[in-house]
mmCIF file of C-alpha atoms and ligand atoms in Angstrom:
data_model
loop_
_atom_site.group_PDB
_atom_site.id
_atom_site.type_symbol
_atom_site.label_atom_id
_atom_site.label_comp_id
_atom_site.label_asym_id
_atom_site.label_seq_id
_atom_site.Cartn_x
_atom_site.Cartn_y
_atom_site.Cartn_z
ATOM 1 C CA UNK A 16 -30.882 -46.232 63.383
ATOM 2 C CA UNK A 17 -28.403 -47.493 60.618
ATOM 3 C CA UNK A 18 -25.428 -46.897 62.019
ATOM 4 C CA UNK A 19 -25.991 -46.431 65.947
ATOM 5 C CA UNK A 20 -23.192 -44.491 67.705
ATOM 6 C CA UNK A 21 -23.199 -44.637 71.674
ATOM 7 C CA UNK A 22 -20.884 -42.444 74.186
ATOM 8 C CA UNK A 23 -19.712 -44.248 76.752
ATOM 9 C CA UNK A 24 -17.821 -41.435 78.589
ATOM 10 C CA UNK A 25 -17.056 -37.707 78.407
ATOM 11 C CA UNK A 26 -14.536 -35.841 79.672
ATOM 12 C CA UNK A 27 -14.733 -32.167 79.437
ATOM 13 C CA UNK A 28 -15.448 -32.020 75.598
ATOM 14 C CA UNK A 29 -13.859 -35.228 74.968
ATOM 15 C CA UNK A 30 -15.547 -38.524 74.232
ATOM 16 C CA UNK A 31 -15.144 -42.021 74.148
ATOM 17 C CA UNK A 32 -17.915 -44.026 72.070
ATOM 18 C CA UNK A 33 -18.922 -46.711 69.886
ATOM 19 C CA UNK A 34 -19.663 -46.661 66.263
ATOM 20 C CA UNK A 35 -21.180 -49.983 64.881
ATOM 21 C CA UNK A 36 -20.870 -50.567 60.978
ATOM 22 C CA UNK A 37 -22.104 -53.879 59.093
ATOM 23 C CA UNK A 38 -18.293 -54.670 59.354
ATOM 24 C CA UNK A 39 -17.687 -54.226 62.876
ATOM 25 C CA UNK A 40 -17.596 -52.133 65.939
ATOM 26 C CA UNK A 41 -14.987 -49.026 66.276
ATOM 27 C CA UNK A 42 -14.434 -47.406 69.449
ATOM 28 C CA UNK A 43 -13.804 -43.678 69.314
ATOM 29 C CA UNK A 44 -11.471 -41.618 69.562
ATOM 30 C CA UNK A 45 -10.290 -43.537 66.672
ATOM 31 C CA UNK A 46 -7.438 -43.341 64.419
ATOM 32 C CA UNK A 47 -7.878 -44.676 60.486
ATOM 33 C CA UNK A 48 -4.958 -45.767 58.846
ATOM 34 C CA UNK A 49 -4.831 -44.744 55.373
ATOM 35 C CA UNK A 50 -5.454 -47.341 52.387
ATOM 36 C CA UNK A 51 -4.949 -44.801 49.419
ATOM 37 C CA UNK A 52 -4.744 -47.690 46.754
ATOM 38 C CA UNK A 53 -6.657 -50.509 48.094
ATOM 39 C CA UNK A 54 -3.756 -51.101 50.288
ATOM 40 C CA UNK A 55 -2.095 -49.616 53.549
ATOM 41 C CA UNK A 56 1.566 -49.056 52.033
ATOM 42 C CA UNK A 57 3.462 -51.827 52.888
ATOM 43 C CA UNK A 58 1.321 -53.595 55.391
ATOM 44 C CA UNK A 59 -1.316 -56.927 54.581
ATOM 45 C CA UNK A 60 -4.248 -56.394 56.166
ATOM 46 C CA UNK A 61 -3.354 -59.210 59.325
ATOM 47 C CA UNK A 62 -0.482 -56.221 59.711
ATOM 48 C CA UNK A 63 -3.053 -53.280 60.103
ATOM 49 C CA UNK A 64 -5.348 -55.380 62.328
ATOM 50 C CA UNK A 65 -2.727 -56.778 64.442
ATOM 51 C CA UNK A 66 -1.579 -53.183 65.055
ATOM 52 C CA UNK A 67 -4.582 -52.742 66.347
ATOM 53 C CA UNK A 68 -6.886 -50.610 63.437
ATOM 54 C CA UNK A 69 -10.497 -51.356 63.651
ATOM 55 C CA UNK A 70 -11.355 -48.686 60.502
ATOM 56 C CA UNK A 71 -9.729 -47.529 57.536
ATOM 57 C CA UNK A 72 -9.553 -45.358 54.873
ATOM 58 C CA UNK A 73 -9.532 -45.808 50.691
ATOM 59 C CA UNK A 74 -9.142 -43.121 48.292
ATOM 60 C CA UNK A 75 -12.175 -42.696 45.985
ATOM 61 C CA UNK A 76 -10.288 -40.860 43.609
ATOM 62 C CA UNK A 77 -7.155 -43.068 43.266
ATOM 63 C CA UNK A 78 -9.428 -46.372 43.187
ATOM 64 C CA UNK A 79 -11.613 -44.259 40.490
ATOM 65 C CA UNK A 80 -8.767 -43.525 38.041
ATOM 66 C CA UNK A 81 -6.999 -46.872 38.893
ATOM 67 C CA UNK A 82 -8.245 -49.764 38.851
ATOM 68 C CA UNK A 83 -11.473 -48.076 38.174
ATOM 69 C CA UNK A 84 -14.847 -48.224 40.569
ATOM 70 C CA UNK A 85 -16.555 -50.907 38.222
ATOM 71 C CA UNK A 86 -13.854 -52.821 38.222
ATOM 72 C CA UNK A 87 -13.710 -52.660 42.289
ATOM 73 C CA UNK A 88 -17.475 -53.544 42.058
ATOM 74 C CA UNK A 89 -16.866 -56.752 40.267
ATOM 75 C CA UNK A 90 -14.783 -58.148 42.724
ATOM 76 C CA UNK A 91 -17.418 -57.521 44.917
ATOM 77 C CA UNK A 92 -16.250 -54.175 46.910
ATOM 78 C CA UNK A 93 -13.298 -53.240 47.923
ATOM 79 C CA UNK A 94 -13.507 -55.177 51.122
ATOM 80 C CA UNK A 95 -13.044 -58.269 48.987
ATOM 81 C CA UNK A 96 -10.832 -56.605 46.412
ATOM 82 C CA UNK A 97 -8.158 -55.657 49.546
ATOM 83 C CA UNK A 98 -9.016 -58.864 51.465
ATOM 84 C CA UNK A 99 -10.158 -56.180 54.922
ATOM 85 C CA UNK A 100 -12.845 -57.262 56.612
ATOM 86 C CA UNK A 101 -13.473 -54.691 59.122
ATOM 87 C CA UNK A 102 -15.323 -51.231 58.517
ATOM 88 C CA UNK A 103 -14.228 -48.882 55.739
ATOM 89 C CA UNK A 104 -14.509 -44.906 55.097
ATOM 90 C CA UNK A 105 -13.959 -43.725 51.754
ATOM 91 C CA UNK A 106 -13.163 -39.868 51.119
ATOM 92 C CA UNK A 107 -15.333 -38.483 47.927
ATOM 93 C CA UNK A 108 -12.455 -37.777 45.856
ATOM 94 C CA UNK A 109 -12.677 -33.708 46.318
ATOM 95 C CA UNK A 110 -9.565 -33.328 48.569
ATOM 96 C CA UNK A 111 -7.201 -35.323 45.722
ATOM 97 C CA UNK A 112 -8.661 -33.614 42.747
ATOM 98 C CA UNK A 113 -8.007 -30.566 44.341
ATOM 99 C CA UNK A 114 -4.692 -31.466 44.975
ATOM 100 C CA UNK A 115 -2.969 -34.103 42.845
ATOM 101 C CA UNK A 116 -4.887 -32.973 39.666
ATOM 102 C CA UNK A 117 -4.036 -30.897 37.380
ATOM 103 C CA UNK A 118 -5.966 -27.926 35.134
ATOM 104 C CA UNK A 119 -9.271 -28.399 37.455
ATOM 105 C CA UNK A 120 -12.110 -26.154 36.336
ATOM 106 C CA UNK A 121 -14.959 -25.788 39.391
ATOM 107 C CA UNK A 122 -18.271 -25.286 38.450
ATOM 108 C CA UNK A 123 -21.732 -26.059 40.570
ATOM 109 C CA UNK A 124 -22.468 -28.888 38.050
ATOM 110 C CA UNK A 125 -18.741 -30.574 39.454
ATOM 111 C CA UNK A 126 -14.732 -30.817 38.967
ATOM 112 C CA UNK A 127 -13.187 -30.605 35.446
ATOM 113 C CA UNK A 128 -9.922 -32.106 35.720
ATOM 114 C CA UNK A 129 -6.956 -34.046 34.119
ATOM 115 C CA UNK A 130 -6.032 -37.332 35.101
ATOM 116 C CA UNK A 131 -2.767 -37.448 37.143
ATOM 117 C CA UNK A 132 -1.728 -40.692 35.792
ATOM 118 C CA UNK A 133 -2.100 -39.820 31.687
ATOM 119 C CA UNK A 134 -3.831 -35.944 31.967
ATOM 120 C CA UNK A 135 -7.361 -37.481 30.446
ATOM 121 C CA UNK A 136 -9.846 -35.341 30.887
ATOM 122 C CA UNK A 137 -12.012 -36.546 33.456
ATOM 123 C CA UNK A 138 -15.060 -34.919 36.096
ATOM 124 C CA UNK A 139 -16.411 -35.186 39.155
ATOM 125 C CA UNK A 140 -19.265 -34.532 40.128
ATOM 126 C CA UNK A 141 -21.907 -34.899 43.235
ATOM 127 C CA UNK A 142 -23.608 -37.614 41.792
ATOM 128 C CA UNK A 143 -20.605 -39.530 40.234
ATOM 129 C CA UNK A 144 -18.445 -39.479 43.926
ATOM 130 C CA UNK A 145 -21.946 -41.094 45.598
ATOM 131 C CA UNK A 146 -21.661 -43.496 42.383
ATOM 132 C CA UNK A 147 -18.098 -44.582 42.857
ATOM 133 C CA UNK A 148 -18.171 -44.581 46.397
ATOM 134 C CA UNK A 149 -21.771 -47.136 46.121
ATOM 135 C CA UNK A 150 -19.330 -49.555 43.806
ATOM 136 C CA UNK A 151 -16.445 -49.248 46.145
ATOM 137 C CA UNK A 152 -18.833 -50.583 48.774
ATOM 138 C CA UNK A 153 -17.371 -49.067 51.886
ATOM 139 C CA UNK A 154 -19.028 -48.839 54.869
ATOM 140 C CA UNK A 155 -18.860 -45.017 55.245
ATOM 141 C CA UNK A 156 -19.031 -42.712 52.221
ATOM 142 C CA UNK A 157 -18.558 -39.130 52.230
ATOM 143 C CA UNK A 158 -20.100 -36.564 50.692
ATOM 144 C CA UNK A 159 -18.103 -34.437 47.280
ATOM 145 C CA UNK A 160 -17.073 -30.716 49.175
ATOM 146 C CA UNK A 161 -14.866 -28.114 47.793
ATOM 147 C CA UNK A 162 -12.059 -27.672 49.923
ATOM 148 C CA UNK A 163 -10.341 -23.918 49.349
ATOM 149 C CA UNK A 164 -6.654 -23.185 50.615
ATOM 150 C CA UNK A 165 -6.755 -21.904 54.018
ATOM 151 C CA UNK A 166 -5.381 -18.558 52.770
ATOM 152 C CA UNK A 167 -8.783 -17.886 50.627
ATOM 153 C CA UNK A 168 -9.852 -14.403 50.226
ATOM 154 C CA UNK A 169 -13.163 -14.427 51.702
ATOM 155 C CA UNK A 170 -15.680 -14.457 48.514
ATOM 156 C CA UNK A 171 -14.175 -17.316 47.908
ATOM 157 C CA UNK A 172 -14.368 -18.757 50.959
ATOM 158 C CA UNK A 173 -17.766 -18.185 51.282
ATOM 159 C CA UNK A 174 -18.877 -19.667 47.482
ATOM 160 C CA UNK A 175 -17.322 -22.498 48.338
ATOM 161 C CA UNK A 176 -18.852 -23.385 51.526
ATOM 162 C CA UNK A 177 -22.117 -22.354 49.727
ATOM 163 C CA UNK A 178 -21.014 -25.024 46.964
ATOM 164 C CA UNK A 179 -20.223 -27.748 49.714
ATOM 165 C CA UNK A 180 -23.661 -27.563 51.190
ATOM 166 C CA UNK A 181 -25.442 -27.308 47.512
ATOM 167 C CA UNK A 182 -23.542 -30.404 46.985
ATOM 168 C CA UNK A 183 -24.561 -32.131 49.888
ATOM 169 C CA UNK A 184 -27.836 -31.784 49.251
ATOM 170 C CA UNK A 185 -26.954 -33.290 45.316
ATOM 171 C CA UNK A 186 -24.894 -36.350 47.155
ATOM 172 C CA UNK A 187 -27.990 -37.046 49.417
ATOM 173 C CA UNK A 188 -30.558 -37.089 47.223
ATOM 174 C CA UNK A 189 -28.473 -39.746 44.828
ATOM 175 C CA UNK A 190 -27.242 -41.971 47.790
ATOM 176 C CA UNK A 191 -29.036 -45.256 47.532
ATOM 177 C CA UNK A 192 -26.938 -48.292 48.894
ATOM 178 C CA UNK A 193 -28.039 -49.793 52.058
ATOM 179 C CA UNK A 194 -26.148 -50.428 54.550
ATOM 180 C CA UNK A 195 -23.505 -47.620 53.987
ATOM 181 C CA UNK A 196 -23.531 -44.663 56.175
ATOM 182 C CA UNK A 197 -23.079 -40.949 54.079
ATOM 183 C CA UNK A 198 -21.103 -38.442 56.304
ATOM 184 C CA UNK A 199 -21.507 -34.545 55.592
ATOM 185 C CA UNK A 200 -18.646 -32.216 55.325
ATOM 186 C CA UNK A 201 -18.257 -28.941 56.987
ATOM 187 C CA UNK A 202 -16.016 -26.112 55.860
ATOM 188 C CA UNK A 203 -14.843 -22.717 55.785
ATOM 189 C CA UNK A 204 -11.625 -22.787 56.881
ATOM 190 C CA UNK A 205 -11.118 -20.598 59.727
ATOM 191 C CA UNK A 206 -14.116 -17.945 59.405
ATOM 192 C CA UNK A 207 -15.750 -19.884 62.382
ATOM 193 C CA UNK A 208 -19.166 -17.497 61.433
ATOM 194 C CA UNK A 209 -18.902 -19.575 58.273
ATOM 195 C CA UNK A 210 -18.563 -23.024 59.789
ATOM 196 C CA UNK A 211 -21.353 -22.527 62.071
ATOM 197 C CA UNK A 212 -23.510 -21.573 58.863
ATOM 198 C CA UNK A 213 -22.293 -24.852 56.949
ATOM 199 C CA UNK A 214 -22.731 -26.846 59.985
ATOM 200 C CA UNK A 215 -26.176 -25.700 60.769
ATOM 201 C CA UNK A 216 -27.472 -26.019 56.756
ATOM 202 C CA UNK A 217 -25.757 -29.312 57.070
ATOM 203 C CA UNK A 218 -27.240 -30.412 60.338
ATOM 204 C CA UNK A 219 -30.491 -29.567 59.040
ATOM 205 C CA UNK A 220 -30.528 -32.500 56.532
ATOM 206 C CA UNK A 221 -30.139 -34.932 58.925
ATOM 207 C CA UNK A 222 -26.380 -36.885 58.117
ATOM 208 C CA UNK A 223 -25.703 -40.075 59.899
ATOM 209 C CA UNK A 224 -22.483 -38.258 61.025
ATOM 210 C CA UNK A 225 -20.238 -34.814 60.492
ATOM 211 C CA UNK A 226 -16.889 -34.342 59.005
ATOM 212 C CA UNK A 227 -14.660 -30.880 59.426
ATOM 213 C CA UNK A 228 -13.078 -30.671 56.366
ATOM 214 C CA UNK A 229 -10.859 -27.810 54.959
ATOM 215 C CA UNK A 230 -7.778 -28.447 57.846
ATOM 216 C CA UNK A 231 -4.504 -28.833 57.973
ATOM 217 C CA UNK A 232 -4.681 -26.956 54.399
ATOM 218 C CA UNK A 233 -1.772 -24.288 55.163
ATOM 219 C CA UNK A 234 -3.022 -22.683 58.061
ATOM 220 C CA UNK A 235 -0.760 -22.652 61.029
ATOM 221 C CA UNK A 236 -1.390 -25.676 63.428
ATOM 222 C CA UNK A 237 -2.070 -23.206 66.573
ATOM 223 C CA UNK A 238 -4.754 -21.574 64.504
ATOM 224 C CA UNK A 239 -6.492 -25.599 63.567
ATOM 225 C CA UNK A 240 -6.588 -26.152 66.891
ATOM 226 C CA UNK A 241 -7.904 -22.794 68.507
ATOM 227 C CA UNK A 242 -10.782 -23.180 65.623
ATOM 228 C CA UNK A 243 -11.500 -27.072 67.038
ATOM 229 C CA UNK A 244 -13.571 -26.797 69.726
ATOM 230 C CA UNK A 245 -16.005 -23.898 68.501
ATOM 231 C CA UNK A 246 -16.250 -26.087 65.068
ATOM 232 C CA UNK A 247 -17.053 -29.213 66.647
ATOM 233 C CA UNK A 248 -19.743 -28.070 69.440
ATOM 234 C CA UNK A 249 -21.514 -27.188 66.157
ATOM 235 C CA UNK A 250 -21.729 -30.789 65.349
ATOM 236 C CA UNK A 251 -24.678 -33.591 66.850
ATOM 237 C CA UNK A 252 -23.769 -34.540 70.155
ATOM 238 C CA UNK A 253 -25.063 -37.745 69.513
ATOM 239 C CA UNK A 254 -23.745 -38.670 65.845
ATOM 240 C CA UNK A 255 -19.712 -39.289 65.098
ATOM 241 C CA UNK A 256 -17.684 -36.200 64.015
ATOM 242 C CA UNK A 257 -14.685 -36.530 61.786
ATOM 243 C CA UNK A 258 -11.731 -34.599 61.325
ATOM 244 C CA UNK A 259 -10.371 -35.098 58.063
ATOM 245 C CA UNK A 260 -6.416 -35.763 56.849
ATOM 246 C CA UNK A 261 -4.970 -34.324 60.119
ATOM 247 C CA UNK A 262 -2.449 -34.928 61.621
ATOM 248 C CA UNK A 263 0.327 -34.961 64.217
ATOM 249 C CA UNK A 264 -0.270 -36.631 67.130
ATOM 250 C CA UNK A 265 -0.399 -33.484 69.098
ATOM 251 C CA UNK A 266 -3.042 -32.704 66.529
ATOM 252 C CA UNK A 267 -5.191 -36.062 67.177
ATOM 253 C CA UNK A 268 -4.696 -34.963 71.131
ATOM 254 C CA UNK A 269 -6.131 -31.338 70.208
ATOM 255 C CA UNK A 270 -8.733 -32.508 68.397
ATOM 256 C CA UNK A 271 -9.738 -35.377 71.288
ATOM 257 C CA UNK A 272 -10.241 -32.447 73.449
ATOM 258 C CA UNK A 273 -12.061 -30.761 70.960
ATOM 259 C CA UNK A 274 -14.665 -33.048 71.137
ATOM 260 C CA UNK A 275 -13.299 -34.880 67.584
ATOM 261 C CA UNK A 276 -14.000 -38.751 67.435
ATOM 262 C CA UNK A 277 -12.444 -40.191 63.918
ATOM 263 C CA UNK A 278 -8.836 -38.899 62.304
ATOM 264 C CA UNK A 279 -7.184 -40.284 59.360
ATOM 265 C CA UNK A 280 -3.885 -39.087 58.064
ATOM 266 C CA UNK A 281 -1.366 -40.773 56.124
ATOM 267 C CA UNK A 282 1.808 -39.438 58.203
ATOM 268 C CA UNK A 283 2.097 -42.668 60.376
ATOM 269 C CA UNK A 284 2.768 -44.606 57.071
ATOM 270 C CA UNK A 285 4.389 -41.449 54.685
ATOM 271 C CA UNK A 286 7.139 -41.053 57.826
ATOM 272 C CA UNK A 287 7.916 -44.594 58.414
ATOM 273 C CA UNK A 288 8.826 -44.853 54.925
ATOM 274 C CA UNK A 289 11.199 -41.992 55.725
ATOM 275 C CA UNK A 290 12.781 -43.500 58.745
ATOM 276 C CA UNK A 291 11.166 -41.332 61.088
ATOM 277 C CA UNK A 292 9.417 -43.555 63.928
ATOM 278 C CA UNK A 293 6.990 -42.074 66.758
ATOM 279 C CA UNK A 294 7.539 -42.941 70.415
ATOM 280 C CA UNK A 295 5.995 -41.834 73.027
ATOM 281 C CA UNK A 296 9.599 -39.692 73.725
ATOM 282 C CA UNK A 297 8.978 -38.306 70.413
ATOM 283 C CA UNK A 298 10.086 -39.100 67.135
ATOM 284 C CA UNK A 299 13.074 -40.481 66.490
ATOM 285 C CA UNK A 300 15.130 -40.744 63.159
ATOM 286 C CA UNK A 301 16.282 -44.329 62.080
ATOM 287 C CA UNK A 302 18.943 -43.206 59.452
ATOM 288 C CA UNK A 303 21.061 -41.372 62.272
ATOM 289 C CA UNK A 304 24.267 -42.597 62.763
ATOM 290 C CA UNK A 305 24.089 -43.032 66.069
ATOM 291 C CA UNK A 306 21.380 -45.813 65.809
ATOM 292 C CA UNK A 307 23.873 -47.848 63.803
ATOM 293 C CA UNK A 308 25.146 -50.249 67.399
ATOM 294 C CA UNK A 309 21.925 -49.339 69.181
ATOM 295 C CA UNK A 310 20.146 -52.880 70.762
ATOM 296 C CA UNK A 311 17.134 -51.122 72.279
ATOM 297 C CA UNK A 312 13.842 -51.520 70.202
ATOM 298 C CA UNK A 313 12.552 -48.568 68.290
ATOM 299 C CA UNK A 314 10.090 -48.498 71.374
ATOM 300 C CA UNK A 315 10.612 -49.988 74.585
ATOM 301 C CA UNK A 316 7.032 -49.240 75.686
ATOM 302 C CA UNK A 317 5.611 -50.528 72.368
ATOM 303 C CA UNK A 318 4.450 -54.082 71.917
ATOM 304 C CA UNK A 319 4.026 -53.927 68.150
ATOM 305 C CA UNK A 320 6.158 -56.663 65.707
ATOM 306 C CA UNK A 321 8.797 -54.447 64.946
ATOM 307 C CA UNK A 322 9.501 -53.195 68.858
ATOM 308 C CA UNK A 323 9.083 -57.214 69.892
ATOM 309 C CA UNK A 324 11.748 -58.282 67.528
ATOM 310 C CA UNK A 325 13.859 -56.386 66.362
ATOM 311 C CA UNK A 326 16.417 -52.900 67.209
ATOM 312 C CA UNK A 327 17.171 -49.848 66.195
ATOM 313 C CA UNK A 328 20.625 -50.980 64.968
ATOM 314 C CA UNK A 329 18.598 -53.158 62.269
ATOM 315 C CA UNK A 330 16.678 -50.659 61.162
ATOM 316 C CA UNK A 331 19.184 -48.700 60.834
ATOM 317 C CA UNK A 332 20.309 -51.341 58.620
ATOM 318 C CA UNK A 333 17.565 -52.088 56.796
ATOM 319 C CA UNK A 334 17.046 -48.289 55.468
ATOM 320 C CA UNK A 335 20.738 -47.890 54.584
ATOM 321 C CA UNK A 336 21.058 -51.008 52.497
ATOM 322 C CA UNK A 337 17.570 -49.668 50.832
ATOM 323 C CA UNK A 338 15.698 -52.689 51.880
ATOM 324 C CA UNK A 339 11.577 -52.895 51.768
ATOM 325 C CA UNK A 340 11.365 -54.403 55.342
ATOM 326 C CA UNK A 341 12.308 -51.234 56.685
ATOM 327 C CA UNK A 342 9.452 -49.173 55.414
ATOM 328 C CA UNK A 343 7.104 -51.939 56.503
ATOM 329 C CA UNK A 344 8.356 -52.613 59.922
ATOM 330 C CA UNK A 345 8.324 -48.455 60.483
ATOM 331 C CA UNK A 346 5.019 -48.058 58.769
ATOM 332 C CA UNK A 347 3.918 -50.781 61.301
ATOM 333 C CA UNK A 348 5.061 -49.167 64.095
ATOM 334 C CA UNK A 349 4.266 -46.144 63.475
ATOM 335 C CA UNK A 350 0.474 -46.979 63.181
ATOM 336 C CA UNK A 351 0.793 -49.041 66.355
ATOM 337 C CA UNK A 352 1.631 -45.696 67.970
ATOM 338 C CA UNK A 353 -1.181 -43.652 66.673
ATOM 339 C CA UNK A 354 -4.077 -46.610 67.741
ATOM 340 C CA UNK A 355 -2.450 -46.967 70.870
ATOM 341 C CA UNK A 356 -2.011 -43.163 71.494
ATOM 342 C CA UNK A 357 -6.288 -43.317 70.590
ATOM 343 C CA UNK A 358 -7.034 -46.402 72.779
ATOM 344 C CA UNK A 359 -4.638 -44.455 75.479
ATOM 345 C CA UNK A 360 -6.754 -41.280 75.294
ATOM 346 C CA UNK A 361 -10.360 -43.413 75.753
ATOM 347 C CA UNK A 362 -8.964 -45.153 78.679
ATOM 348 C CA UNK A 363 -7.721 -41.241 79.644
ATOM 349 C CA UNK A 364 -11.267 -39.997 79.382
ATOM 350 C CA UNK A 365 -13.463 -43.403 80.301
ATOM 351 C CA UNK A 366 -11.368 -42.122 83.818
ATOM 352 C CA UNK A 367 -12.179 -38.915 84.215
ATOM 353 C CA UNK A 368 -8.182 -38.005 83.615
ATOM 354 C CA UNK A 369 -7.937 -36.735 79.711
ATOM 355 C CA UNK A 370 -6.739 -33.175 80.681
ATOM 356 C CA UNK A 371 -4.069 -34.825 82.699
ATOM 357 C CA UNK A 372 -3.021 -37.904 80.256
ATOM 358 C CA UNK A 373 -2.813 -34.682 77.166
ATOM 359 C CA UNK A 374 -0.144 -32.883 78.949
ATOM 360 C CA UNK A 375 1.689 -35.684 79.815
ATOM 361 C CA UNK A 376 2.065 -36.590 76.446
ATOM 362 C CA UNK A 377 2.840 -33.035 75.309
ATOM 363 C CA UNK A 378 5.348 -32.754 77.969
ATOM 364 C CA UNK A 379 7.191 -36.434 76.590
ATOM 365 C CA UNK A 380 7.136 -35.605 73.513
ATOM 366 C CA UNK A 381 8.827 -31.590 73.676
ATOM 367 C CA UNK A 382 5.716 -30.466 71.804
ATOM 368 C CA UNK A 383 4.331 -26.937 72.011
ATOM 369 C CA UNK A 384 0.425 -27.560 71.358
HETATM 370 ZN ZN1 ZN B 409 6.497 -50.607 67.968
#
């Protein structure tokens, strides 16, 4: 089977396994550090894999408009393009045009939309995200969905997640590069009737693994995470499930017990910018004043470049005079959190103790849920 993903453990509806790409091995639950632009923000590649990332993610609409697939595809993929060398997953592009476009015009035949970057006129469609996803050359390609606000009516709702399985069908059909893995999205935001219809039409065509799609799109986070486990006992047991731009850690946690084995979201990187570093006492904010004499490391407990050398007093520093090392120390940090947090929780559940290790965390960190 292209692709092969093993379990090695389960813990209630938790799982730790083993997805094996043509660029590598990824044990699950794992976390994907976001490449939007052929690069992780701020981080070389030596950075990412040194913090510990066996997977990431590029953005098949912001490599489409900029530098453009073809271009990508001359290079030879965007492996060589970004000098990574370990597995990819590229999103098809729906999510961004969705969001960061503007004027976009849905139709079954695709996405009418303007450019962000000069407002041409541009469209996506099945077909085309399978085409610029096959140039890219990632490892995991995803299949073009429509993704509706959580707060859709439900006619709407229910068109689109029509649409998204229409579509999956189209994306299928024109997939052709061996050696990369399509993934199938599931949505209907929180009409879990509706999931479970996607999911089973979905299921039906036979995807080398399952995305949930459609979360983290407005609803309230209690709400994601009650809708988790029903959503994801829909999916294989025996194929990796995805859950797609979310989140918090306490999210990734939630979604671990849900059964979830691959998250990707680009807060680790978009808060460290921001001064705002993760520890496993929860997060802490770099700009505060009262970081400005402080020795200790931004994490005591973290063995990451930025906790082994250097203090919060620096970075403190660093983001008041402005300088770049700052967001790329946090960013690396930050990501060193969320992988460890993921190998942490397959330890948690290869022992039996994933129930246990979740609170604990919850309980460190002040969170609710
Ligand atoms: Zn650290």
């Amino acid at each position: 089977m292209l692709f092969p993903f093993t379990l090695q453990a389960t813990d209630g509806a938790a799982r730790a396994g083993t997805l094996t790409t043509p660029h590598g091995e990824v044990p699950t639950p794992a976390f994907m550090p976001v490449g939007t632009q052929a690069t992780v923000k701020g981080l070389t590649p030596e950075m990412v894999r040194a913090a510990g990332a066996h997977i990431i993610l590029g953005n098949t609409y912001h490599l489409a408009l900029r530098p453009g697939d073809e271009i990508v595809r001359d290079f030879g993929g965007l492996h060589k393009f970004m000098h990574w060398d370990g597995p990819i997953l590229t999103d098809s592009g729906g999510f961004q045009v969705f969001s960061l476009a503007g004027q976009v015009k849905i139709t079954d035949h695709g996405a009418k939309f303007k450019s962000h970057i000069d407002g041409s006129p541009l469209e996506l469609t099945p077909e085309r995200a399978v085409e610029i996803q096959q140039n890219l050359g990632s490892d995991i390609a995803m299949v073009l969905d429509e993704c509706p606000p959580a707060t859709s009516e439900p006619a709407k709702m229910r068109a689109a997640v029509l649409r998204t399985i229409r579509w999956a069908e189209r994306c299928k059909k024109h997939h052709s590069r061996p050696g990369q893995a399509q993934f199938a999205i599931v949505q209907g935001g929180l009409n879990l009737d509706l999931r479970a219809e996607c999911a089973r039409e979905l299921v039906a065509m036979d995807f080398p693994g399952y995305a949930l799609g459609g979360f983290s799109v407005g609803e309230a986070p209690e709400a994601m995470h009650a809708a988790l486990p029903t959503c994801a006992a829909c999916l294989p047991e025996h194929k990796p499930r995805y859950l797609m731009g979310v989140g918090r850690p306490q999210d990734l946690l939630a979604g671990v017990a849900s059964g979830i084995d691959m998250f990707d979201c680009v807060m680790p990187t978009r808060n460290g910018r921001n001064a705002l570093a993760f520890t496993s006492d929860g997060p802490i904010r770099l700009r505060n004043a009262k970081h400005r004499r402080d020795p200790a490391p931004v994490a005591s407990d973290c063995a990451c470049y930025c906790c082994e050398n250097y203090s919060r007093g620096y970075l403190h520093h660093l983001f008041a005079a402005d300088e770049m090392l700052g967001p790329t120390l946090l960013s690396l940090h930050n990501i060193a959190f969320y992988l460890r947090l993921m190998a942490d929780a397959r330890r948690a559940i290869t022992e039996g103790r994933f129930a246990a290790f979740r609170a604990g965390c919850l309980a460190r960190w002040n969170a609710d849920s």
